[in-house]
Amino acid sequence: VCPRVPPSAPTPDVQAPPPPRRILHVDCDAFFVQVARLADPLGAGRTPLLIVGGSPSGRGVVTSASYEARAYGVRSAMPTGQALRLCPGATVVSVPREAVASRSRAVREALQSLAPVVEAASVDEFYLDITGTERLFRGEPLDGTADRIRRAVLEQTSVSTSVGGGSNRLIAKLATSRAKPAGAFIVPPGDERAFMRTVPLADIPGIGPALLGTLTAKGLRTVDDALAVEPDWMARWLGAGRADWLLCRLEGRGDDEVDPDRARKSISSERTFTRDETDDERLDTHLLILAESVGRTLRAQALRARTVSVKIRDHDFSTRQRAHSLPEAIESDRAVHGVARSLLADLRAARRVPVRLLGIALGAFEPSGSPRQLTLFEDPTGTTESERERELSRAVDKLRARFGPEAVALARVAHRSQAPPPSTLHAPPSDDSEDS
DNA sequence: TCTGGGGTCCTAGGACCC
DNA sequence: TCTGGGGTCCTAGGACCC
């Protein structure tokens, strides 16, 4: 095809490998704690022992704990009750969702003004690819860049971050844990393998409790232990795919692509009840609230979804899920709720016990502007939506934007009366007169 | 101790098509 | 009589991450 080198130039026997990429990982320090303090400087801001998460009386867990509280053994995902037993003096505040979202956006915008390629990996984590900026940054070493970025983000957003750097995402992310809190740590190119030998197996992203258990059962405690295993044995223990994946990680090799506009693949909303729910009618009301929630997000992103799935967690914590893919993508609350209802009916029919959690997820997206296929025949499932139903949902979105969450109650009444009962779910929707 | 809510990715089996 | 060999799409479940 197209030669990489002009024909006149001597062709090298072996192509020179591309220069290592320069990846930075920026992680906000105890982000939810920082945000809670910034949002309430006189309250949470003055409390050293601070826990952000669910209420201790409810069924909450710790989302984030201050470094002072962590000294007592408090950890993320720990039940709040347990955390308070470990650290009785702590104050628990709920997650400031709006503030978290806006502060996260502010950090991302600050980073975008400092680096050419920024990917948000979560609300409080970002990858930067600054390969090729050597001339722009006048030969500034990577640790200097990391420090400069930390200071600029702190100045522009009041959020303290830690920054790790290396030749790929894995190394950069692991370097960040060496940098915490409020520091920077760079692994120079070529040092990846030596660096990995200092990392505990459990700290490697992708090694969770299950895989760690398997490795420990084989007597493997460190990266060196695992590297010493014959690849054939590892493949026999884990399967070829996972063995390859693990070897790659252990050697510090990894993905180095930073994609600034990675597309969302699912939108979900779920709710754990304060008390287990047995009543089918109340479950259906919750289902409608969830359908409206995911529907609103879907439309705000200008998407339509082809797949709807419903998840329930029974009182004994066993979790089950049912999914259905439609021939046509949908976007209205009515259509989402309709599919979700029949899935929930399936789940309840299979096991009728008190429900702890209910959730809806949407997937298989299409842009909402994409052309629709004209249906030649009457839709036998009743799941396709009419243009009026789409308009109704969009109108409700606008009402909510103007008048706040109060408008939601209005929509719910209208929906309850128009939604078909479960037994007639497969009949087409009655007609279009209900939105009057 | 009694287990949140938002996601991603992988695997395995079945249906279906050529 | 003894049952191919892909490829794609879909579903369920699980591991994992923040």
Coordinates of C-alpha atoms (C1' of nucleotides) in Angstrom, one line a residue:
Chain A
V1 CA 0.0 0.0 0.0
C2 CA 1.4 3.4 0.9
P3 CA 5.1 3.2 1.9
R4 CA 5.8 4.9 5.3
V5 CA 9.2 6.1 4.0
P6 CA 9.9 8.1 0.8
P7 CA 11.4 5.7 -1.8
S8 CA 14.7 7.6 -1.9
A9 CA 15.4 7.1 1.8
P10 CA 17.1 3.8 2.7
T11 CA 14.5 1.3 4.0
P12 CA 15.4 0.1 7.4
D13 CA 15.4 -3.7 7.9
V14 CA 13.3 -3.4 11.0
Q15 CA 10.8 -0.6 11.5
A16 CA 11.7 1.5 14.5
P17 CA 9.0 1.1 17.2
P18 CA 6.9 4.2 17.8
P19 CA 8.0 6.3 20.7
P20 CA 6.3 5.5 24.0
R21 CA 3.1 7.4 24.6
R22 CA 2.9 9.8 27.5
I23 CA -0.3 9.0 29.4
L24 CA -1.4 10.8 32.6
H25 CA -4.1 9.6 35.0
V26 CA -5.8 12.3 37.1
D27 CA -7.7 11.2 40.1
C28 CA -9.6 13.4 42.5
D29 CA -8.7 12.8 46.1
A30 CA -11.7 11.5 48.1
F31 CA -13.8 13.3 45.6
F32 CA -17.3 12.9 47.2
V33 CA -15.8 14.1 50.5
Q34 CA -14.2 17.1 48.9
V35 CA -17.4 18.0 47.1
A36 CA -19.5 17.7 50.3
R37 CA -17.1 20.0 52.0
L38 CA -17.1 22.6 49.3
A39 CA -20.9 22.5 49.2
D40 CA -21.2 22.9 53.0
P41 CA -18.1 24.7 54.2
L42 CA -19.5 25.4 57.7
G43 CA -20.9 21.9 58.3
A44 CA -19.2 19.1 56.4
G45 CA -16.3 21.4 55.7
R46 CA -15.4 21.6 59.4
T47 CA -15.9 17.9 60.2
P48 CA -12.6 15.9 60.0
L49 CA -14.4 12.5 60.5
L50 CA -16.7 12.7 57.5
I51 CA -18.5 9.8 55.7
V52 CA -20.5 10.4 52.5
G53 CA -23.1 7.7 51.7
G54 CA -26.4 6.3 52.7
S55 CA -28.1 7.0 56.0
P56 CA -27.2 4.6 58.8
S57 CA -30.9 3.9 59.5
G58 CA -31.6 2.9 55.9
R59 CA -29.7 0.4 53.8
G60 CA -26.8 2.6 52.8
V61 CA -23.2 2.0 52.2
V62 CA -20.1 4.3 52.3
T63 CA -19.5 6.1 49.0
S64 CA -16.4 7.9 50.2
A65 CA -14.8 8.6 53.6
S66 CA -12.4 11.3 54.7
Y67 CA -8.7 10.3 55.1
E68 CA -9.2 10.9 58.9
A69 CA -12.2 8.4 58.9
R70 CA -10.2 5.9 56.8
A71 CA -7.7 5.8 59.6
Y72 CA -10.4 4.0 61.6
G73 CA -10.8 1.3 58.9
V74 CA -13.7 2.9 57.2
R75 CA -13.8 1.9 53.5
S76 CA -15.9 2.5 50.4
A77 CA -18.8 0.1 49.9
M78 CA -18.9 -0.7 53.6
P79 CA -22.4 -0.7 55.2
T80 CA -22.8 2.7 56.9
G81 CA -23.8 1.0 60.2
Q82 CA -20.6 -0.9 60.2
A83 CA -18.6 2.2 59.4
L84 CA -20.1 4.0 62.4
R85 CA -19.3 1.2 64.7
L86 CA -15.6 1.5 63.6
C87 CA -15.7 5.3 63.8
P88 CA -18.4 6.3 66.2
G89 CA -17.6 10.0 66.1
A90 CA -18.1 10.3 62.3
T91 CA -20.7 12.4 60.6
V92 CA -22.7 10.9 57.8
V93 CA -23.9 13.1 55.0
S94 CA -25.8 12.0 51.8
V95 CA -24.2 12.1 48.4
P96 CA -24.5 15.6 46.9
R97 CA -25.4 14.4 43.4
E98 CA -25.8 17.7 41.6
A99 CA -22.7 19.1 43.1
V100 CA -20.7 16.0 42.2
A101 CA -21.9 16.3 38.6
S102 CA -21.1 20.0 38.2
R103 CA -17.7 19.8 40.0
S104 CA -16.8 16.8 37.8
R105 CA -17.6 18.8 34.8
A106 CA -15.5 21.7 36.0
V107 CA -12.5 19.4 36.5
R108 CA -13.0 17.9 33.0
E109 CA -13.2 21.4 31.5
A110 CA -10.1 22.5 33.3
L111 CA -8.2 19.5 32.1
Q112 CA -9.4 20.1 28.5
S113 CA -7.8 23.5 28.6
L114 CA -4.5 21.9 29.7
A115 CA -4.2 18.8 27.5
P116 CA -5.1 18.0 24.0
V117 CA -6.8 14.6 24.6
V118 CA -8.9 14.0 27.7
E119 CA -11.1 11.0 28.5
A120 CA -13.4 10.9 31.5
A121 CA -13.2 7.4 32.9
S122 CA -15.7 8.1 35.7
V123 CA -16.9 11.2 37.7
D124 CA -13.5 11.5 39.5
E125 CA -11.0 10.0 37.1
F126 CA -9.5 11.2 33.8
Y127 CA -7.0 10.0 31.3
L128 CA -4.8 12.5 29.4
D129 CA -2.7 11.7 26.3
I130 CA 0.0 14.3 26.0
T131 CA 2.1 12.5 23.5
G132 CA 3.6 14.9 21.1
T133 CA 3.4 17.9 23.4
E134 CA 7.1 17.9 24.1
R135 CA 7.7 21.0 21.8
L136 CA 4.5 22.7 23.0
F137 CA 5.5 22.3 26.6
R138 CA 9.2 23.2 25.8
G139 CA 10.7 19.9 26.9
E140 CA 9.1 20.0 30.3
P141 CA 9.6 16.6 32.0
L142 CA 6.5 14.5 32.6
D143 CA 6.6 15.0 36.4
G144 CA 6.7 18.8 35.9
T145 CA 3.7 18.6 33.6
A146 CA 1.8 16.5 36.2
D147 CA 2.5 19.0 38.9
R148 CA 1.6 21.9 36.7
I149 CA -1.7 20.3 35.9
R150 CA -2.5 19.5 39.6
R151 CA -1.9 23.1 40.6
A152 CA -4.0 24.5 37.7
V153 CA -6.9 22.2 38.5
L154 CA -6.8 23.1 42.2
E155 CA -6.7 26.8 41.3
Q156 CA -9.5 26.6 38.8
T157 CA -11.9 24.2 40.6
S158 CA -10.7 24.0 44.2
V159 CA -10.5 20.2 43.7
S160 CA -7.4 18.4 44.9
T161 CA -6.1 15.7 42.6
S162 CA -3.3 13.2 42.3
V163 CA -1.6 12.4 39.0
G164 CA 0.1 9.3 37.8
G165 CA 2.0 9.0 34.6
G166 CA 3.5 6.3 32.3
S167 CA 3.5 4.8 28.9
N168 CA 0.0 3.3 29.1
R169 CA -3.2 3.6 31.0
L170 CA -2.5 0.7 33.4
I171 CA 0.9 2.1 34.5
A172 CA -0.5 5.6 34.8
K173 CA -3.4 4.5 36.9
L174 CA -1.2 2.4 39.2
A175 CA 1.2 5.3 39.5
T176 CA -1.6 7.4 40.8
S177 CA -2.1 5.3 43.9
R178 CA 1.6 6.0 44.6
A179 CA 0.9 9.7 44.3
K180 CA -2.0 9.9 46.7
P181 CA -3.0 12.2 48.2
A182 CA -2.2 15.4 46.4
G183 CA 1.0 14.3 44.6
A184 CA 2.4 13.1 41.4
F185 CA 4.3 9.9 40.5
I186 CA 5.8 9.1 37.1
V187 CA 7.0 5.7 35.9
P188 CA 9.7 6.3 33.2
P189 CA 9.4 4.4 30.0
G190 CA 11.3 1.1 30.2
D191 CA 10.7 0.8 34.0
E192 CA 7.3 -0.8 33.6
R193 CA 8.3 -4.3 34.5
A194 CA 10.3 -3.3 37.5
F195 CA 7.5 -1.1 38.7
M196 CA 4.9 -3.9 38.4
R197 CA 7.1 -6.1 40.7
T198 CA 6.4 -3.6 43.5
V199 CA 2.6 -3.7 43.0
P200 CA 0.5 -6.1 45.1
L201 CA -1.6 -8.4 43.0
A202 CA -4.8 -7.2 44.5
D203 CA -4.1 -3.6 43.4
I204 CA -4.0 -4.5 39.7
P205 CA -7.2 -3.3 38.0
G206 CA -9.2 -6.3 36.9
I207 CA -8.0 -8.5 39.7
G208 CA -11.0 -8.6 42.1
P209 CA -11.9 -10.9 44.9
A210 CA -12.7 -13.9 42.7
L211 CA -9.5 -13.9 40.6
L212 CA -7.4 -13.0 43.7
G213 CA -9.0 -16.0 45.4
T214 CA -8.1 -18.3 42.6
L215 CA -4.5 -17.1 42.5
T216 CA -4.0 -17.3 46.2
A217 CA -5.4 -20.8 46.2
K218 CA -2.5 -21.7 43.8
G219 CA 0.0 -20.2 46.3
L220 CA 0.6 -17.0 44.3
R221 CA 0.9 -13.9 46.4
T222 CA 3.0 -11.5 44.3
V223 CA 3.6 -10.4 40.7
D224 CA 6.9 -12.3 40.8
D225 CA 5.1 -15.5 42.0
A226 CA 2.6 -15.2 39.1
L227 CA 5.3 -14.4 36.5
A228 CA 7.2 -17.6 37.5
V229 CA 4.3 -19.8 36.6
E230 CA 4.5 -21.8 33.4
P231 CA 2.1 -20.1 30.9
D232 CA 0.6 -23.5 30.1
W233 CA -0.3 -24.0 33.8
M234 CA -1.8 -20.5 34.0
A235 CA -3.8 -21.2 30.9
R236 CA -5.1 -24.4 32.4
W237 CA -6.1 -22.7 35.6
L238 CA -7.7 -19.6 34.2
G239 CA -8.4 -20.4 30.6
A240 CA -6.3 -19.1 27.7
G241 CA -8.0 -15.8 27.4
R242 CA -7.7 -14.7 31.0
A243 CA -4.2 -16.1 31.3
D244 CA -3.0 -13.9 28.4
W245 CA -4.8 -11.0 29.9
L246 CA -3.1 -11.5 33.2
L247 CA 0.4 -12.0 31.8
C248 CA -0.1 -8.7 29.9
R249 CA -1.0 -6.9 33.1
L250 CA 1.8 -8.5 35.1
E251 CA 4.4 -7.3 32.6
G252 CA 2.9 -3.8 32.7
R253 CA 1.7 -3.8 29.1
G254 CA -1.6 -2.2 28.5
D255 CA -3.9 -0.2 26.4
D256 CA -2.6 3.3 25.6
E257 CA -5.5 4.7 23.6
V258 CA -7.2 7.7 25.2
D259 CA -10.6 8.2 23.5
P260 CA -12.1 11.6 24.3
D261 CA -15.6 10.7 23.0
R262 CA -16.3 7.2 24.1
A263 CA -20.0 6.5 23.6
R264 CA -22.2 5.4 26.4
K265 CA -23.4 1.8 26.0
S266 CA -26.2 1.7 28.7
I267 CA -28.4 4.0 30.8
S268 CA -29.8 2.5 34.0
S269 CA -31.6 3.5 37.1
E270 CA -32.3 1.3 40.1
R271 CA -33.6 1.7 43.6
T272 CA -33.3 -0.3 46.8
F273 CA -36.4 0.0 48.9
T274 CA -36.2 0.9 52.5
R275 CA -38.4 -2.1 53.2
D276 CA -38.7 -5.2 50.9
E277 CA -41.7 -4.8 48.5
T278 CA -44.3 -7.5 48.0
D279 CA -47.2 -5.6 46.4
D280 CA -47.3 -5.9 42.6
E281 CA -49.1 -2.6 42.1
R282 CA -46.6 -0.7 44.1
L283 CA -43.8 -2.5 42.2
D284 CA -45.4 -1.3 39.0
T285 CA -45.5 2.3 40.3
H286 CA -41.8 2.1 41.1
L287 CA -41.2 0.6 37.6
L288 CA -42.9 3.6 36.1
I289 CA -40.7 6.0 38.1
L290 CA -37.6 4.2 36.9
A291 CA -38.9 4.2 33.2
E292 CA -39.4 8.0 33.4
S293 CA -35.9 8.4 34.9
V294 CA -34.0 6.4 32.2
G295 CA -36.3 7.8 29.5
R296 CA -35.5 11.4 30.5
T297 CA -31.7 10.6 30.4
L298 CA -32.1 8.8 27.0
R299 CA -33.9 11.8 25.4
A300 CA -31.5 14.3 27.0
Q301 CA -28.7 12.4 25.1
A302 CA -30.7 12.4 21.9
L303 CA -30.8 8.6 21.8
R304 CA -33.3 5.8 21.2
A305 CA -32.9 2.4 22.7
R306 CA -33.6 -1.1 21.2
T307 CA -33.0 -3.1 24.4
V308 CA -34.8 -2.8 27.7
S309 CA -33.8 -4.9 30.7
V310 CA -35.3 -5.2 34.2
K311 CA -33.3 -6.3 37.2
I312 CA -34.7 -7.3 40.6
R313 CA -32.8 -8.3 43.7
D314 CA -34.9 -10.6 46.0
H315 CA -35.0 -10.3 49.7
D316 CA -32.2 -12.9 50.0
F317 CA -30.0 -10.8 47.8
S318 CA -30.2 -13.1 44.8
T319 CA -30.2 -10.9 41.7
R320 CA -32.1 -11.7 38.5
Q321 CA -32.4 -10.0 35.2
R322 CA -34.5 -10.2 32.0
A323 CA -33.9 -8.4 28.7
H324 CA -35.8 -7.8 25.5
S325 CA -34.6 -6.4 22.2
L326 CA -37.1 -4.7 20.0
P327 CA -37.1 -4.5 16.2
E328 CA -37.5 -0.7 16.5
A329 CA -35.7 1.6 18.8
I330 CA -37.9 3.5 21.3
E331 CA -37.7 6.7 23.4
S332 CA -41.0 7.3 25.1
D333 CA -41.7 6.5 28.8
R334 CA -44.8 4.7 27.8
A335 CA -43.0 2.3 25.5
V336 CA -40.1 1.7 28.0
H337 CA -42.6 1.1 30.8
G338 CA -44.6 -1.3 28.6
V339 CA -41.6 -3.5 27.8
A340 CA -40.4 -3.3 31.4
R341 CA -43.7 -4.5 32.7
S342 CA -43.8 -7.7 30.8
L343 CA -40.2 -8.4 31.8
L344 CA -41.1 -7.8 35.5
A345 CA -44.1 -10.0 35.1
D346 CA -41.7 -12.8 33.9
L347 CA -39.3 -12.3 36.7
R348 CA -42.1 -12.3 39.3
A349 CA -43.7 -15.4 37.8
A350 CA -40.4 -17.3 38.1
R351 CA -39.9 -16.4 41.7
R352 CA -42.5 -14.6 43.8
V353 CA -40.7 -13.4 46.9
P354 CA -40.3 -10.0 48.5
V355 CA -38.2 -7.6 46.4
R356 CA -35.3 -5.6 47.7
L357 CA -34.3 -3.8 44.6
L358 CA -35.8 -2.9 41.2
G359 CA -34.0 -1.4 38.2
I360 CA -34.3 -0.7 34.5
A361 CA -31.5 -0.5 32.0
L362 CA -31.6 0.6 28.4
G363 CA -29.1 -0.3 25.7
A364 CA -28.5 -0.9 22.0
F365 CA -28.7 2.8 21.2
E366 CA -29.4 4.6 18.0
P367 CA -29.3 8.4 17.5
S368 CA -32.8 9.8 17.9
G369 CA -32.5 11.5 14.5
S370 CA -31.9 8.2 12.6
P371 CA -34.6 7.3 10.1
R372 CA -37.3 4.9 11.3
Q373 CA -38.3 1.9 9.3
L374 CA -41.9 2.1 8.1
T375 CA -43.9 -0.8 9.4
L376 CA -45.8 -2.7 6.7
F377 CA -48.0 -4.5 9.1
E378 CA -49.8 -3.8 12.4
D379 CA -47.3 -4.2 15.2
P380 CA -48.4 -7.4 17.0
T381 CA -46.4 -6.7 20.2
G382 CA -47.8 -3.3 20.9
T383 CA -44.3 -2.1 21.8
T384 CA -43.6 0.3 19.0
E385 CA -44.5 3.8 19.9
S386 CA -46.5 6.4 18.0
E387 CA -45.2 9.8 17.1
R388 CA -47.7 11.2 19.6
E389 CA -46.2 9.2 22.4
R390 CA -42.7 10.5 21.6
E391 CA -44.0 14.0 21.5
L392 CA -45.8 13.5 24.8
S393 CA -42.5 12.4 26.5
R394 CA -40.6 15.3 25.1
A395 CA -43.3 17.7 26.2
V396 CA -43.1 16.2 29.7
D397 CA -39.4 16.7 29.7
K398 CA -39.9 20.4 28.9
L399 CA -42.5 20.8 31.6
R400 CA -40.1 19.3 34.1
A401 CA -37.4 21.6 33.0
R402 CA -39.6 24.6 33.4
F403 CA -41.7 23.7 36.5
G404 CA -39.4 21.2 38.3
P405 CA -40.1 17.7 39.6
E406 CA -43.7 18.6 40.5
A407 CA -44.7 18.1 36.9
V408 CA -43.7 14.5 37.3
A409 CA -46.8 13.7 39.4
L410 CA -49.0 15.0 36.6
A411 CA -47.3 12.7 34.1
R412 CA -47.7 9.7 36.4
V413 CA -51.4 10.1 36.7
A414 CA -51.8 10.3 33.0
H415 CA -49.6 7.2 32.5
R416 CA -51.3 5.1 35.1
S417 CA -54.7 5.5 33.4
Q418 CA -53.3 4.9 29.9
A419 CA -51.0 1.9 30.7
P420 CA -52.6 -1.4 29.8
P421 CA -52.9 -3.9 32.6
P422 CA -50.3 -6.7 32.5
S423 CA -52.7 -9.3 31.1
T424 CA -53.4 -7.2 28.0
L425 CA -49.9 -6.1 27.6
H426 CA -49.6 -7.5 24.1
A427 CA -52.6 -5.6 22.8
P428 CA -51.9 -2.3 21.0
P429 CA -52.2 0.9 23.1
S430 CA -55.9 1.9 23.2
D431 CA -55.7 5.2 21.2
D432 CA -54.2 8.6 21.4
S433 CA -56.8 10.4 23.3
E434 CA -55.3 10.0 26.8
D435 CA -52.9 12.9 26.6
S436 CA -55.7 15.4 26.6
Chain B
dT1 C1' -21.4 -6.5 59.0
dC2 C1' -25.6 -7.2 56.2
dT3 C1' -24.7 -5.6 51.9
dG4 C1' -25.8 1.6 46.9
dG5 C1' -26.0 3.1 42.2
dG6 C1' -23.8 4.1 38.1
dG7 C1' -21.3 1.7 34.7
dT8 C1' -18.0 -1.8 31.5
dC9 C1' -16.6 -6.2 29.8
dC10 C1' -16.5 -11.3 29.2
dT11 C1' -18.4 -15.9 28.6
dA12 C1' -21.5 -19.5 27.2
dG13 C1' -25.3 -21.3 25.0
dG14 C1' -29.1 -21.1 21.7
dA15 C1' -31.5 -19.4 17.5
dC16 C1' -31.0 -18.5 13.0
dC17 C1' -28.9 -17.9 8.4
dC18 C1' -26.0 -19.2 4.5
Chain C
dT1 C1' -28.3 -42.8 9.1
dC2 C1' -26.2 -40.4 12.4
dT3 C1' -26.1 -35.8 11.7
dG4 C1' -20.8 -29.4 8.7
dG5 C1' -19.0 -25.1 9.6
dG6 C1' -18.9 -20.6 9.8
dG7 C1' -21.0 -15.9 11.3
dT8 C1' -24.2 -12.8 13.9
dC9 C1' -27.5 -11.7 17.2
dC10 C1' -29.6 -12.3 21.6
dT11 C1' -30.0 -13.4 26.6
dA12 C1' -28.4 -14.5 31.4
dG13 C1' -25.1 -14.3 34.6
dG14 C1' -21.0 -12.9 36.7
dA15 C1' -16.7 -10.2 37.7
dC16 C1' -15.1 -5.9 38.2
dC17 C1' -14.5 -0.7 38.7
dC18 C1' -15.5 4.0 41.0

